[in-house]
Amino acid sequence: MFKKEKKLSFTQKLFSVFKSKTTKNKEEFLEDLEDTLLNADLGARVSTEIIKEIELNIKENKLKDEEAYFKLVYDLLDTKLKSIELKPIKNKTSCYIFFGINGVGKTTSIAKIGNYYNKNNYKVIFGAGDTFRAAGAEQLKIHGDRLKIRTIAQNTGTDPGAVVYDTVFSAISKKEDLALIDTAGRMHTRKELMAQASKLDRIIENKLKLDGEYKKILVLDGNTGQNALSQVEIFNEAIKIDALVISKFDAISKFGIIIPIIEKYNIPIAFIGTGENYDDIEVFDSKKFLDKLFVKDE
Ligand SMILES: Nc1nc2c(ncn2[C@@H]2O[C@H](COP(=O)(O)OP(=O)(O)OP(=O)(O)O)[C@@H](O)[C@H]2O)c(=O)[nH]1
Ligand SMILES: [Mg+2]
């Protein structure tokens, strides 16, 4: 019979490594710690930084128990996380356009974020820029109808550039505060997807006269590991990303990859999606995020 291996959360693993310090030599202990940090996708740079910090603190005899070790890791990661508060300027027209590969949660996040700004007395409009997939526009329109948010949509196969232009132009003409624009997550090839992202960016940047702010937002699925890093890389290369939304954070307790992403690309996080209801969206808070990242299995 195989013994069923108990799955430990990141916190439990960290604590068990810290507890084992008394029974191991220093090298063994630091190796175990490094493995735990790397397995949580925190990346080589930050893992080394944490280990150096721990070594220094051991030398100076500063760490009295596991809690103290844990706090050191927690506080160090807290300094790495970056947030951005997206606050459209009232009575001016801003545009936030959402990118991301298929299924990450773009459309759902737009619905939740639209609802959030609507509740905060912003006049919001949706633009269904996903004209590639048959149900693409329809999904956003359904949310728009439920939330009483006007949605500009056209038939499948229409040029998404036209939808984007119409949405932003209409928002400017009607003096609406915020246009939230959805985009396709899949095209025939990745190259086409990136070409489309750049094209939509150029339309908003060059052909429309926004007096508010323009932000390009990348949605990442919080269940993703290393792949999230390459998603950021390709989108950021095509169109410089201003902020991240991390979706599906209710379903997981592990998104350590965000640390190397921020280290490398310096892109802040705006929102966290925490469920499938309209209210399941939170303005990013590093402490809350870390508490969930470190969640203990029951
Ligand atoms: N639990 C949970 N599910 C979510 C969250 N955000 C999105 N989802 C679900 O993830 C799935 C994909 O979400 P969509 O919003 O359709 O993703 P998308 O990026 O627009 O997908 P494409 O249009 O196909 O590229 C849906 O079943 C959503 O209900 C979240 O924060 N928590
Ligand atoms: Mg979608």
Coordinates of N, CA, C and O in Angstrom, one line a residue, residues 185-253:
G185 N -8.9 36.4 -26.6 CA -7.8 35.8 -25.9 C -7.1 34.8 -26.9 O -6.1 34.2 -26.6
R186 N -7.8 34.5 -28.0 CA -7.2 33.6 -28.9 C -7.5 34.0 -30.3 O -8.5 34.5 -30.7
M187 N -6.4 33.9 -31.2 CA -6.6 34.1 -32.6 C -6.0 32.9 -33.3 O -5.6 32.0 -32.6
H188 N -5.9 32.9 -34.6 CA -5.3 31.7 -35.2 C -3.9 31.4 -34.7 O -3.5 30.3 -34.5
T189 N -3.1 32.5 -34.6 CA -1.7 32.3 -34.1 C -1.5 33.4 -33.0 O -2.2 34.4 -32.9
R190 N -0.4 33.1 -32.2 CA -0.1 34.1 -31.2 C 0.4 35.4 -31.8 O 0.2 36.5 -31.3
K191 N 1.1 35.2 -33.0 CA 1.6 36.4 -33.6 C 0.4 37.3 -34.0 O 0.5 38.6 -33.8
E192 N -0.7 36.7 -34.5 CA -1.9 37.5 -34.8 C -2.5 38.2 -33.6 O -2.9 39.3 -33.7
L193 N -2.4 37.4 -32.5 CA -3.0 38.0 -31.3 C -2.2 39.2 -30.8 O -2.8 40.2 -30.5
M194 N -0.9 39.1 -30.9 CA -0.1 40.3 -30.5 C -0.2 41.4 -31.5 O -0.2 42.6 -31.1
A195 N -0.3 41.1 -32.8 CA -0.5 42.1 -33.8 C -1.8 42.9 -33.6 O -1.9 44.1 -33.7
Q196 N -2.8 42.1 -33.2 CA -4.1 42.8 -32.9 C -4.0 43.6 -31.6 O -4.6 44.8 -31.6
A197 N -3.3 43.2 -30.6 CA -3.2 44.0 -29.4 C -2.5 45.3 -29.7 O -3.0 46.4 -29.3
S198 N -1.4 45.2 -30.5 CA -0.8 46.5 -30.9 C -1.6 47.4 -31.7 O -1.6 48.6 -31.5
K199 N -2.4 46.8 -32.6 CA -3.3 47.6 -33.4 C -4.4 48.3 -32.6 O -4.6 49.5 -32.8
L200 N -5.0 47.6 -31.7 CA -6.0 48.2 -30.8 C -5.4 49.3 -30.0 O -5.9 50.4 -29.8
D201 N -4.1 49.1 -29.5 CA -3.4 50.1 -28.7 C -3.2 51.3 -29.5 O -3.4 52.5 -29.1
R202 N -2.8 51.2 -30.8 CA -2.5 52.3 -31.6 C -3.7 53.1 -31.9 O -3.7 54.4 -31.9
I203 N -4.9 52.4 -32.1 CA -6.1 53.1 -32.4 C -6.5 54.0 -31.2 O -6.8 55.2 -31.4
I204 N -6.4 53.5 -30.0 CA -6.8 54.3 -28.8 C -5.8 55.4 -28.6 O -6.1 56.6 -28.3
E205 N -4.5 55.1 -28.7 CA -3.4 56.0 -28.5 C -3.4 57.2 -29.5 O -3.3 58.3 -29.1
N206 N -3.6 56.8 -30.8 CA -3.4 57.8 -31.8 C -4.6 58.4 -32.4 O -4.6 59.5 -32.9
K207 N -5.7 57.6 -32.5 CA -6.9 58.1 -33.2 C -8.0 58.6 -32.3 O -8.9 59.2 -32.8
L208 N -7.8 58.5 -31.1 CA -8.9 58.9 -30.2 C -8.3 59.9 -29.2 O -7.2 59.8 -28.7
K209 N -9.1 60.9 -28.9 CA -8.6 62.0 -28.0 C -9.2 61.8 -26.6 O -10.2 62.5 -26.2
L210 N -8.6 61.0 -25.8 CA -9.1 60.8 -24.4 C -8.6 61.9 -23.6 O -7.4 62.3 -23.7
D211 N -9.4 62.5 -22.7 CA -8.9 63.5 -21.8 C -8.6 62.9 -20.4 O -8.0 63.5 -19.6
G212 N -9.1 61.7 -20.2 CA -8.8 61.0 -19.0 C -7.6 60.1 -19.1 O -6.7 60.3 -20.0
E213 N -7.5 59.0 -18.4 CA -6.4 58.1 -18.5 C -6.6 56.9 -19.4 O -7.7 56.4 -19.5
Y214 N -5.5 56.4 -19.9 CA -5.6 55.3 -20.8 C -4.7 54.2 -20.2 O -3.5 54.4 -19.9
K215 N -5.3 53.0 -19.8 CA -4.5 52.0 -19.2 C -4.7 50.6 -19.9 O -5.8 50.3 -20.3
K216 N -3.6 50.0 -20.1 CA -3.6 48.6 -20.7 C -3.4 47.6 -19.6 O -2.4 47.7 -18.8
I217 N -4.4 46.8 -19.4 CA -4.4 45.9 -18.3 C -4.3 44.4 -18.7 O -5.0 44.0 -19.7
L218 N -3.4 43.7 -18.1 CA -3.3 42.3 -18.4 C -3.9 41.4 -17.3 O -3.6 41.6 -16.2
V219 N -4.8 40.5 -17.8 CA -5.4 39.6 -16.8 C -4.6 38.3 -16.7 O -4.3 37.7 -17.8
L220 N -4.3 37.9 -15.5 CA -3.5 36.6 -15.3 C -4.4 35.7 -14.5 O -5.0 36.2 -13.5
D221 N -4.4 34.5 -14.8 CA -5.2 33.5 -14.0 C -4.3 33.1 -12.8 O -3.2 32.6 -13.0
G222 N -4.8 33.3 -11.6 CA -4.0 33.0 -10.4 C -3.7 31.6 -10.2 O -2.9 31.2 -9.3
N223 N -4.2 30.7 -11.0 CA -3.8 29.3 -10.9 C -2.6 28.9 -11.8 O -2.1 27.8 -11.8
T224 N -2.1 29.9 -12.5 CA -0.9 29.6 -13.4 C 0.4 29.6 -12.7 O 0.6 30.4 -11.7
G225 N 1.3 28.8 -13.1 CA 2.7 28.8 -12.6 C 3.6 29.6 -13.4 O 3.2 30.8 -13.8
Q226 N 4.7 29.0 -13.8 CA 5.7 29.7 -14.6 C 5.2 30.4 -15.9 O 5.7 31.4 -16.3
N227 N 4.2 29.8 -16.5 CA 3.6 30.3 -17.7 C 3.1 31.7 -17.6 O 3.2 32.5 -18.6
A228 N 2.8 32.1 -16.4 CA 2.3 33.5 -16.3 C 3.4 34.5 -16.6 O 3.2 35.6 -17.2
L229 N 4.6 34.1 -16.3 CA 5.8 35.0 -16.6 C 5.9 35.2 -18.2 O 6.1 36.3 -18.6
S230 N 5.7 34.1 -18.9 CA 5.9 34.3 -20.4 C 4.7 35.1 -21.0 O 4.8 35.8 -21.9
Q231 N 3.5 34.9 -20.3 CA 2.3 35.7 -20.8 C 2.6 37.2 -20.6 O 2.3 38.0 -21.5
V232 N 3.2 37.6 -19.5 CA 3.5 39.0 -19.2 C 4.6 39.4 -20.3 O 4.5 40.5 -20.9
E233 N 5.5 38.6 -20.5 CA 6.6 38.9 -21.4 C 6.1 39.2 -22.8 O 6.4 40.3 -23.4
I234 N 5.2 38.3 -23.3 CA 4.8 38.6 -24.7 C 3.9 39.8 -24.9 O 4.0 40.5 -25.8
F235 N 3.0 39.9 -23.9 CA 2.0 41.0 -24.0 C 2.8 42.4 -23.8 O 2.5 43.4 -24.4
N236 N 3.7 42.3 -22.8 CA 4.4 43.6 -22.5 C 5.3 44.0 -23.6 O 5.5 45.2 -23.8
E237 N 5.8 43.0 -24.4 CA 6.6 43.4 -25.5 C 5.8 44.0 -26.6 O 6.2 45.0 -27.3
A238 N 4.6 43.5 -26.8 CA 3.7 44.0 -27.9 C 3.1 45.4 -27.5 O 3.0 46.3 -28.3
I239 N 2.6 45.5 -26.3 CA 2.0 46.7 -25.8 C 2.4 46.9 -24.4 O 2.2 46.0 -23.6
K240 N 3.0 48.0 -24.0 CA 3.5 48.1 -22.6 C 2.3 48.0 -21.7 O 1.4 48.8 -21.7
I241 N 2.4 47.0 -20.8 CA 1.2 46.8 -19.8 C 1.4 47.7 -18.6 O 2.5 47.9 -18.1
D242 N 0.2 48.3 -18.2 CA 0.3 49.3 -17.1 C -0.1 48.7 -15.8 O 0.3 49.2 -14.7
A243 N -0.9 47.7 -15.8 CA -1.4 47.1 -14.5 C -1.9 45.6 -14.8 O -2.2 45.2 -15.9
L244 N -1.9 44.9 -13.7 CA -2.3 43.5 -13.7 C -3.6 43.3 -13.0 O -3.8 44.0 -12.0
V245 N -4.4 42.3 -13.4 CA -5.5 41.8 -12.6 C -5.3 40.4 -12.5 O -4.9 39.7 -13.4
I246 N -5.3 39.9 -11.2 CA -5.1 38.4 -11.0 C -6.5 37.8 -10.7 O -7.2 38.2 -9.7
S247 N -6.9 36.9 -11.6 CA -8.3 36.4 -11.4 C -8.2 35.0 -10.7 O -7.1 34.5 -10.5
K248 N -9.4 34.5 -10.3 CA -9.5 33.2 -9.7 C -8.7 33.0 -8.4 O -8.1 31.9 -8.2
F249 N -8.5 34.1 -7.7 CA -7.7 34.0 -6.5 C -8.4 33.2 -5.3 O -7.8 32.9 -4.3
D250 N -9.7 33.0 -5.5 CA -10.4 32.2 -4.5 C -10.1 30.7 -4.6 O -10.1 30.0 -3.7
A251 N -9.7 30.3 -5.8 CA -9.5 28.9 -6.1 C -8.2 28.4 -5.7 O -7.9 27.2 -5.7
I252 N -7.2 29.2 -5.4 CA -5.9 28.8 -5.2 C -5.2 29.5 -3.9 O -5.8 30.4 -3.4
S253 N -4.1 29.0 -3.6 CA -3.4 29.7 -2.5 C -1.9 29.8 -2.9 O -1.0 29.8 -2.1

